Coordinates of C-alpha atoms in Angstrom, one line a residue:
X184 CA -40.2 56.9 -54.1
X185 CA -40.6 53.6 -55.4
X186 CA -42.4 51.1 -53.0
X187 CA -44.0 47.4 -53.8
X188 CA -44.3 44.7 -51.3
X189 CA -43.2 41.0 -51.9
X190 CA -42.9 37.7 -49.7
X191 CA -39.3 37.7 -49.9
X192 CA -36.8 40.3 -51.1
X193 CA -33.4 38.8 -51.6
X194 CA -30.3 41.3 -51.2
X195 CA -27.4 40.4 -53.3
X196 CA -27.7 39.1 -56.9
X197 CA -24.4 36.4 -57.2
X198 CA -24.5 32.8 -56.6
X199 CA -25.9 32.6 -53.8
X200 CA -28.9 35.2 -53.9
X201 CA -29.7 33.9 -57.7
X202 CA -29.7 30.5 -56.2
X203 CA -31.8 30.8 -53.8
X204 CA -34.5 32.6 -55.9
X205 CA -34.4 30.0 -58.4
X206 CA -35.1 27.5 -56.0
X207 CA -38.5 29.6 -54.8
X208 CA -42.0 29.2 -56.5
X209 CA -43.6 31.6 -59.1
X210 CA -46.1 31.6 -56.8
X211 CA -44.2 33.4 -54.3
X212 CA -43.5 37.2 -55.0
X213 CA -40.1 37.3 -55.2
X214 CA -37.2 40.2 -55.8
X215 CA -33.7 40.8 -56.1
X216 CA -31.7 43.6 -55.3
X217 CA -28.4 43.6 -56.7
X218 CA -26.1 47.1 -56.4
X219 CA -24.0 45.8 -59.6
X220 CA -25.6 46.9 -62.9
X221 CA -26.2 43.7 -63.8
X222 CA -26.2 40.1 -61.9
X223 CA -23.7 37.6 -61.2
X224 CA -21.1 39.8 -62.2
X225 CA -18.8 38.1 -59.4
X226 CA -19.9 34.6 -60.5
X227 CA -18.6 34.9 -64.7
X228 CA -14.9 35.9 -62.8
X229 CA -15.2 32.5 -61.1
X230 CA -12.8 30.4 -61.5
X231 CA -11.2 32.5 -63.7
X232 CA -14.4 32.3 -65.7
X233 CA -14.6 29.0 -66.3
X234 CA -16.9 28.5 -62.4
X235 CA -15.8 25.8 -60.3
X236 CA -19.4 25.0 -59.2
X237 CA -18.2 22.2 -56.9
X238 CA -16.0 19.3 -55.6
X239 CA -16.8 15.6 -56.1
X240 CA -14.4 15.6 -52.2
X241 CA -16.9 17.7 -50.1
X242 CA -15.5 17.1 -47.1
X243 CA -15.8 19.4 -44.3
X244 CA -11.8 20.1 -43.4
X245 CA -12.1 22.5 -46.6
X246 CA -13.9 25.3 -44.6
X247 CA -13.3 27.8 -41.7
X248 CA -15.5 26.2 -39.2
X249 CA -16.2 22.5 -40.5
X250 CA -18.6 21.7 -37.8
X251 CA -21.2 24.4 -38.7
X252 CA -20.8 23.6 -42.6
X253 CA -21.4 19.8 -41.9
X254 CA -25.3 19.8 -41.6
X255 CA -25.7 21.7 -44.4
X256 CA -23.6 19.7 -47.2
X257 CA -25.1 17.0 -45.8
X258 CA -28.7 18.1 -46.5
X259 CA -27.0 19.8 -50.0
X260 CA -24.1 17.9 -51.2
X261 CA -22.4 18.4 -54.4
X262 CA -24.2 15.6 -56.4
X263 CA -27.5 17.7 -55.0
X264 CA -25.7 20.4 -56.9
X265 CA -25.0 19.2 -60.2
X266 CA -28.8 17.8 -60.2
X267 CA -30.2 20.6 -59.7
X268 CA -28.5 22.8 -62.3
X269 CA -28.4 19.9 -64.9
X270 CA -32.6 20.4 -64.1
X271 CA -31.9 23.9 -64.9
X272 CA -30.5 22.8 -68.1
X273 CA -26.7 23.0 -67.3
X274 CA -24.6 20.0 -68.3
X275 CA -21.3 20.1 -66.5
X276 CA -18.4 17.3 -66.4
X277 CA -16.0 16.7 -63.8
X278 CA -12.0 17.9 -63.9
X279 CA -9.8 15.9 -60.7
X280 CA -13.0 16.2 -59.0
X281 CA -13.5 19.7 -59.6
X282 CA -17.1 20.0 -61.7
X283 CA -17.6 22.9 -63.6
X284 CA -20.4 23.9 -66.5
X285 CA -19.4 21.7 -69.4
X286 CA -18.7 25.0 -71.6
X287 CA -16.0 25.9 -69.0
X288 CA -17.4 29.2 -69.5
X289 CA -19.6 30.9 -66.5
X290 CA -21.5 32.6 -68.5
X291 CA -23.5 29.9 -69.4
X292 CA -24.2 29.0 -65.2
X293 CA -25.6 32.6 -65.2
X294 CA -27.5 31.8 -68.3
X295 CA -29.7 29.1 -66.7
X296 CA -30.0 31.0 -63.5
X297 CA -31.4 34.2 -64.9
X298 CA -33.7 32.0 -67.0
X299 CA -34.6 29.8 -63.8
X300 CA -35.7 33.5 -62.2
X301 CA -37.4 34.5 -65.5
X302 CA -39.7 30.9 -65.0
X303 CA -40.4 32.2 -61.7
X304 CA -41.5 35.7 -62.4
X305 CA -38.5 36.8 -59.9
X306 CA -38.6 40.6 -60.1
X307 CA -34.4 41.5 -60.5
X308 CA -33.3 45.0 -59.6
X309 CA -30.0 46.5 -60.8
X310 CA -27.8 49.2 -59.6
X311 CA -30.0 49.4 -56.5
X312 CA -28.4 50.2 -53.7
X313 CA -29.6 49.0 -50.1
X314 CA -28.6 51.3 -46.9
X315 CA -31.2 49.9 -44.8
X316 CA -33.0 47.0 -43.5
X317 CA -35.6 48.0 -41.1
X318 CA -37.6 45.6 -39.1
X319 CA -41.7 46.3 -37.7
X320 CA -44.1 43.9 -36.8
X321 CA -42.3 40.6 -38.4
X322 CA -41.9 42.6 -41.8
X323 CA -39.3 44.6 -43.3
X324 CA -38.3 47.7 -45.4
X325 CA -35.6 47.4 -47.3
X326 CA -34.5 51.2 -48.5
X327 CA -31.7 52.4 -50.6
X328 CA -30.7 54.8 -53.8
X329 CA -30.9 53.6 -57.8
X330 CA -27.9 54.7 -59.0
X331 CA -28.2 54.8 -62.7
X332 CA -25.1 56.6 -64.8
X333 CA -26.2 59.7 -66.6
X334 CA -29.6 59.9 -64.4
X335 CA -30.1 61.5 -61.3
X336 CA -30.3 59.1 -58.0
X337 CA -33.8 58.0 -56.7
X338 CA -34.7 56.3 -53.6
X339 CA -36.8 53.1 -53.5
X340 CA -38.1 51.3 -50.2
X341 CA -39.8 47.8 -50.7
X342 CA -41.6 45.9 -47.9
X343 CA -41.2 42.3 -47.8
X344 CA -42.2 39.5 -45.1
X345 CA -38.9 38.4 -45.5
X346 CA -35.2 39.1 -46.4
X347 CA -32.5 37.4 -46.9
X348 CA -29.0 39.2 -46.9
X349 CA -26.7 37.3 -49.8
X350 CA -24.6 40.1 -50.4
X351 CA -21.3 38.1 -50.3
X352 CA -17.9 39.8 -49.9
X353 CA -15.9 42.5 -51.1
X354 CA -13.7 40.0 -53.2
X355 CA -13.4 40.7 -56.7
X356 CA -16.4 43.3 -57.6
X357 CA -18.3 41.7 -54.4
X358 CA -19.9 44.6 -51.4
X359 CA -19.6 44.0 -47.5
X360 CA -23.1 44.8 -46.8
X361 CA -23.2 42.9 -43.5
X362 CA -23.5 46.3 -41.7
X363 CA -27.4 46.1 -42.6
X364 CA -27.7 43.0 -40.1
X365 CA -25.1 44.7 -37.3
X366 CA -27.9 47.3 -37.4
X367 CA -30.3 44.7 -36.5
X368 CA -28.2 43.8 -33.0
X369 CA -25.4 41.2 -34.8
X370 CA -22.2 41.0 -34.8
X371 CA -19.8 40.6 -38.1
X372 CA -15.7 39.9 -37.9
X373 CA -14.2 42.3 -40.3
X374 CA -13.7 40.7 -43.6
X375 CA -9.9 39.9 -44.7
X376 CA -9.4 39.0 -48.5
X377 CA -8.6 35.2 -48.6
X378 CA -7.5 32.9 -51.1
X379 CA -5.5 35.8 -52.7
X380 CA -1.8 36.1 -53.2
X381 CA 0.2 36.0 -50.3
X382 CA 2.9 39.2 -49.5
X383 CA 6.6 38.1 -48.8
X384 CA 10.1 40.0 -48.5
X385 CA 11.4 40.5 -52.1
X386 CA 15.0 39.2 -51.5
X387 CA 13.8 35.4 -52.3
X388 CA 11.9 36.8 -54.9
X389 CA 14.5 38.2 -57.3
X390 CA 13.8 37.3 -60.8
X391 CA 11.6 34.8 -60.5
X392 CA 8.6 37.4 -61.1
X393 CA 6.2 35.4 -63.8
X394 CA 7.6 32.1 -63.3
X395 CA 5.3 29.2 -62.7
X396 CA 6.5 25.9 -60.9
X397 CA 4.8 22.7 -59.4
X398 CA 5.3 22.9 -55.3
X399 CA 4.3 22.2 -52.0
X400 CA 3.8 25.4 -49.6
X401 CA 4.0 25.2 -46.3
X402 CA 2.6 28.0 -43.5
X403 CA 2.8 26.4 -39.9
X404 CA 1.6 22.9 -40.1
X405 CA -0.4 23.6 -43.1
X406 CA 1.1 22.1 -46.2
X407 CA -0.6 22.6 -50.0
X408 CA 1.1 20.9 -53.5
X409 CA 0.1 22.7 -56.7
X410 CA 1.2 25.5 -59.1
X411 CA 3.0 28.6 -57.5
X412 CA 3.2 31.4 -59.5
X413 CA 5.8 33.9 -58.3
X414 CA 4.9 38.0 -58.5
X415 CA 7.3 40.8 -57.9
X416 CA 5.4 41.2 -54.6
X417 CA 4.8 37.6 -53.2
X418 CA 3.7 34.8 -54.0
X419 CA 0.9 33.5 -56.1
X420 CA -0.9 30.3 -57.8
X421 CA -3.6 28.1 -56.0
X422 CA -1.2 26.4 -53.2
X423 CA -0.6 29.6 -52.0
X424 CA -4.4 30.8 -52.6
X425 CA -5.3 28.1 -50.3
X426 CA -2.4 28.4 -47.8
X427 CA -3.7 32.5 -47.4
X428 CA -6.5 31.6 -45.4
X429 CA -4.0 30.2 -42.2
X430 CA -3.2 34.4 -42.4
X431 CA -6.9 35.6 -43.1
X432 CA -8.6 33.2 -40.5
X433 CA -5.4 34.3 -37.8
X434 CA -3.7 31.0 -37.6
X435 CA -1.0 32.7 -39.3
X436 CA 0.9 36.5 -39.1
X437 CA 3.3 38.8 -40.6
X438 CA 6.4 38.0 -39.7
X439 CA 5.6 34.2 -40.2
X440 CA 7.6 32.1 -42.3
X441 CA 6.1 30.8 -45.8
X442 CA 8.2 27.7 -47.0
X443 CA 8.8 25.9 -50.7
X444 CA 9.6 22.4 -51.4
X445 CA 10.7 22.7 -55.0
X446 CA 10.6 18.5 -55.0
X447 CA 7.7 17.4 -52.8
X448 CA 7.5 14.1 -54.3
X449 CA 10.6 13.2 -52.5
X450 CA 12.5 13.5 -48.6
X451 CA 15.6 15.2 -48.4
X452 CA 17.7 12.0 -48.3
X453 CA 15.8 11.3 -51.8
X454 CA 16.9 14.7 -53.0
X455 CA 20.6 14.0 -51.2
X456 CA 20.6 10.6 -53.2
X457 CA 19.5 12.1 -56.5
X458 CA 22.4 15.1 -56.0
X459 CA 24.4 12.9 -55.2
X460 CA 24.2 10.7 -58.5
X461 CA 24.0 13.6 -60.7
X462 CA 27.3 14.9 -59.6
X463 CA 29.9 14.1 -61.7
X464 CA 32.6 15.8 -59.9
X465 CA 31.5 18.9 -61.3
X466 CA 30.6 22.5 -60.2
X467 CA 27.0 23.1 -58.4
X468 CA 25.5 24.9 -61.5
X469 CA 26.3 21.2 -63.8
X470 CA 24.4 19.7 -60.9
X471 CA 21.2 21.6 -60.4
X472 CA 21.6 21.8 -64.4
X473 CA 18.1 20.3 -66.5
X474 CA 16.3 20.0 -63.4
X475 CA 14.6 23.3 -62.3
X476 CA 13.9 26.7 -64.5
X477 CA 17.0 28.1 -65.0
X478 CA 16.3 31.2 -62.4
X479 CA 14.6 28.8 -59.9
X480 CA 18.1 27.1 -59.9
X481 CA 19.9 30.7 -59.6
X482 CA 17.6 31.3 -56.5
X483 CA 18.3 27.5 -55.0
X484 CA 21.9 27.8 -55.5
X485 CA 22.0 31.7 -53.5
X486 CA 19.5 30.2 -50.3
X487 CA 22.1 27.5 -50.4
X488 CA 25.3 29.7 -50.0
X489 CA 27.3 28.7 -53.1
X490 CA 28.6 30.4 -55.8
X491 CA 27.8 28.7 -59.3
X492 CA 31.2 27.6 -60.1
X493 CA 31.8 26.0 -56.7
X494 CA 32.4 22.1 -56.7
X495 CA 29.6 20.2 -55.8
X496 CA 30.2 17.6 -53.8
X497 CA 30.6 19.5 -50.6
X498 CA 27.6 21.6 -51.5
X499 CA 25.3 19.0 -51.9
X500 CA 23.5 18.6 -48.3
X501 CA 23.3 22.7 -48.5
X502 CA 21.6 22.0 -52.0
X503 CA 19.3 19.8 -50.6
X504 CA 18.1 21.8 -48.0
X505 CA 17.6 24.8 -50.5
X506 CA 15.2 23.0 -52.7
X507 CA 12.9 21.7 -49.6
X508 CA 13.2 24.5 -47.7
X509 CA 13.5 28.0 -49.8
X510 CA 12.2 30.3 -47.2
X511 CA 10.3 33.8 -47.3
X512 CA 8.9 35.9 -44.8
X513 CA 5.3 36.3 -44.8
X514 CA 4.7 40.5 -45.4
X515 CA 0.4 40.5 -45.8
X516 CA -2.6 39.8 -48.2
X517 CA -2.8 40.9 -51.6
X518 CA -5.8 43.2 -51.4
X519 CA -9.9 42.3 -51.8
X520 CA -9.3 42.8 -55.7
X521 CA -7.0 39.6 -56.4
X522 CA -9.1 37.5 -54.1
X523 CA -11.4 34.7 -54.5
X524 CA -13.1 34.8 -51.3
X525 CA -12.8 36.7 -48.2
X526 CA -12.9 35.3 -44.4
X527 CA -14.8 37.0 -41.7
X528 CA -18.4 38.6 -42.0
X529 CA -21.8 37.8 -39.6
X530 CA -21.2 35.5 -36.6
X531 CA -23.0 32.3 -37.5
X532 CA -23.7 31.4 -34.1
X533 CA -26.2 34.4 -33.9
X534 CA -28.3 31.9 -36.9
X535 CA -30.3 29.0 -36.1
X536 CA -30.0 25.4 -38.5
X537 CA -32.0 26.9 -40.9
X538 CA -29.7 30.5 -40.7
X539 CA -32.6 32.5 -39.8
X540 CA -31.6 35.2 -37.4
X541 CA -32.1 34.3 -33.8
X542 CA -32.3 38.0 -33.1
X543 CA -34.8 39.3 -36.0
X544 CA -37.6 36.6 -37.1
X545 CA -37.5 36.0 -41.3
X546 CA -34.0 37.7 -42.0
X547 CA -32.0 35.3 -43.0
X548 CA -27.9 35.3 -44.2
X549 CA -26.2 33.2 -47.0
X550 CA -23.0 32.4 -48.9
X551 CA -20.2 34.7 -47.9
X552 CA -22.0 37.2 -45.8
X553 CA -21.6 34.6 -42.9
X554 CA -18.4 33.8 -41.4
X555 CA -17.9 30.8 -43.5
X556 CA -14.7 30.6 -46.0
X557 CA -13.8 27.7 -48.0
X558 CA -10.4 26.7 -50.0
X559 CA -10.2 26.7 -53.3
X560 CA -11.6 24.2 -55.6
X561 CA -15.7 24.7 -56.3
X562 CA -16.0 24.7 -51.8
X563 CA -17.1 28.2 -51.4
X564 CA -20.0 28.5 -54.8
X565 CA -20.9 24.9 -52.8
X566 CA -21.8 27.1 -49.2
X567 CA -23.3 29.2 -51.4
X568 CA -25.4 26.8 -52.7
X569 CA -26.2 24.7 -50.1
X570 CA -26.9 27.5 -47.8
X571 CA -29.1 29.2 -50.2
X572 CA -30.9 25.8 -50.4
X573 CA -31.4 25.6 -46.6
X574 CA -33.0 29.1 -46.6
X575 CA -35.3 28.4 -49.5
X576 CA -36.6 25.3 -47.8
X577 CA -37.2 27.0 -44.6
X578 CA -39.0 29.5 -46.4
X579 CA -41.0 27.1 -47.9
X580 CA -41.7 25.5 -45.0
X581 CA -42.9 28.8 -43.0
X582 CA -45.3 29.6 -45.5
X583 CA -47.7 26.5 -45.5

């Protein structure tokens, strides 16, 4: 078996884990466990590769549970963020506030990471895979099986003063490995893929599968604006990304309506008004004719209860109505492999302002392995981040 000891063994090599290490001191004997067989595999799908790193509007009513967020993008804001990776060597630029690496390419964030830990003399181990975190004397054994293909397992314990679990989520190729902590007396909510397409009833959905339209969604008193994307199972595209939380975080259910306004810069009336000057006393297909993709309009004119050829003066409130209100039913989540994020994992209340464990002294919890779940738009690599940042200054801290 394969034991060392270090100061501080870091489970979980994504964003946050890599971050965190990077921010730590080659004096410090550092390692990283990551099960993936190689790092920040997660992080180069970000974003749909390009990485959202952050958003220039940090503001707190982004995330799950804004309260507990607050102190720690206020100690790490986004401008901390861009600093400290344009130190690393990244240079980024900013998109509608979004700020991503300026190669819109992840691969080069994961460049300047691995080279940060490289500076530090961070030992990095792949396709390791942790079972257990075990807890003696205010020090810790972490334990778990290399799995290497073509080579037979082997088991590895390390001891470390302190570990830090940064596992992050089932999403994408992410690992639930918040089970190590319930083992050390916490409690986790059972993680729910969020920010992932949103299951509806297929009726509305009739050939509109692949088309793309500008929106606003609305689930309860939640309303988003942006691109929808329609599947042949739901519905897609970042308004809905953002509107799946309400059903991940339980403020909304199956069975739940999911609405589209087709023309959210304008009311109803508007919409009356504009129907109303396009008709020329023609039928409801010449009025609805130039404005919407051509199956979009098929889809407005059946939720409005006309036939194509029927005259459209009398249909025109109906018509209306259609466009700012074309209803589906809410069926489920798309599963943890077409989402960004997930919501749930280890209660946060169980970790003091510095998310060290109130239960088991030096273990310590970042990113997405707590309860915390952001929209999308750079807010969840930004928890990552700042909470990383917290843990490596606390760690700091306890060692002089």
């Amino acid at each position: 078996m394969n034991t060392q000891k270090f100061d501080v063994i870091v489970i979980g090599g994504g964003a946050s884990g890599l971050f965190l290490a990077s921010q730590l001191p080659p004096s410090m004997r550092v390692a990283v466990v990551e099960s993936n067989e190689r790092v920040g595999k997660k992080l180069l799908a970000t974003g749909n590769g390009k990485c959202n790193l952050t958003n220039l509007d940090m503001n707190i009513v982004h995330y799950n549970k804004p309260s507990f967020v607050e102190s720690f993008l206020d100690r790490f804001d986004a401008h901390d963020t861009i600093a400290t990776f344009e130190k690393m060597g990244l240079v980024t630029k900013v998109i509608d506030k979004r700020v991503y690496p300026y190669s819109e390419c992840a691969s080069t964030v994961l460049d300047v990471l691995r080279k940060a830990l490289e500076r530090n003399a961070t030992q990095v181990f792949t396709s390791h895979f942790v079972n257990s975190v075990e807890s003696f004397n205010d020090a810790f054994t972490v334990s778990g099986i290399v799995k290497v293909e073509g080579k037979p397992n082997q088991s590895f314990a390390y001891d470390s003063d302190v570990v830090v679990l940064a596992t992050g989520s089932p999403a994408t190729f992410g690992k639930d490995s918040t089970a190590l902590y319930v083992a050390l007396g916490h409690h986790a909510r059972a993680m729910t893929p969020s920010l992932v397409p949103i299951k509806t009833n297929k009726e509305p959905l009739k050939n509109l599968q692949g088309v793309r339209v500008k929106a606003g969604v609305r689930i309860g008193y939640r309303y988003e604006t942006g691109e929808v994307l329609f599947k042949d199972f739901g519905v897609s595209g970042i308004a809905a990304f953002n509107l799946s939380s309400e059903i991940a975080r339980g403020r909304a259910k199956i069975g739940d309506m999911l609405t589209i306004d087709f023309m959210p810069e304008y009311s109803k009336a508007e919409v009356e008004d504009i129907l109303t000057k396009r008709n020329n006393n023609g039928t409801v297909a010449e009025l609805l004719l130039g404005t919407f993709h051509s199956k979009v309009q098929e889809r407005i004119i059946r939720a409005a209860g006309c036939d194509a050829n029927d005259p459209a003066q009398s249909k025109i409130g109906a018509i209306a109505n259609a466009i700012k209100n074309y209803k589906f039913t809410i069926e489920g989540l798309g599963d943890a492999s077409l989402a960004q994020a997930m919501s749930g994992g280890l209660d946060p209340r169980e970790f003091d302002d510095n998310l060290m464990s109130l239960k088991v002294k030096n273990a310590y919890a970042t990113g997405e392995a707590l309860d915390i779940d952001g929209d999308s738009g750079g807010y969840n690599l930004q928890w990552a981040f700042s909470s990383a940042k917290a843990v490596a200054s606390a760690i700091l801290k306890n060692r002089v």
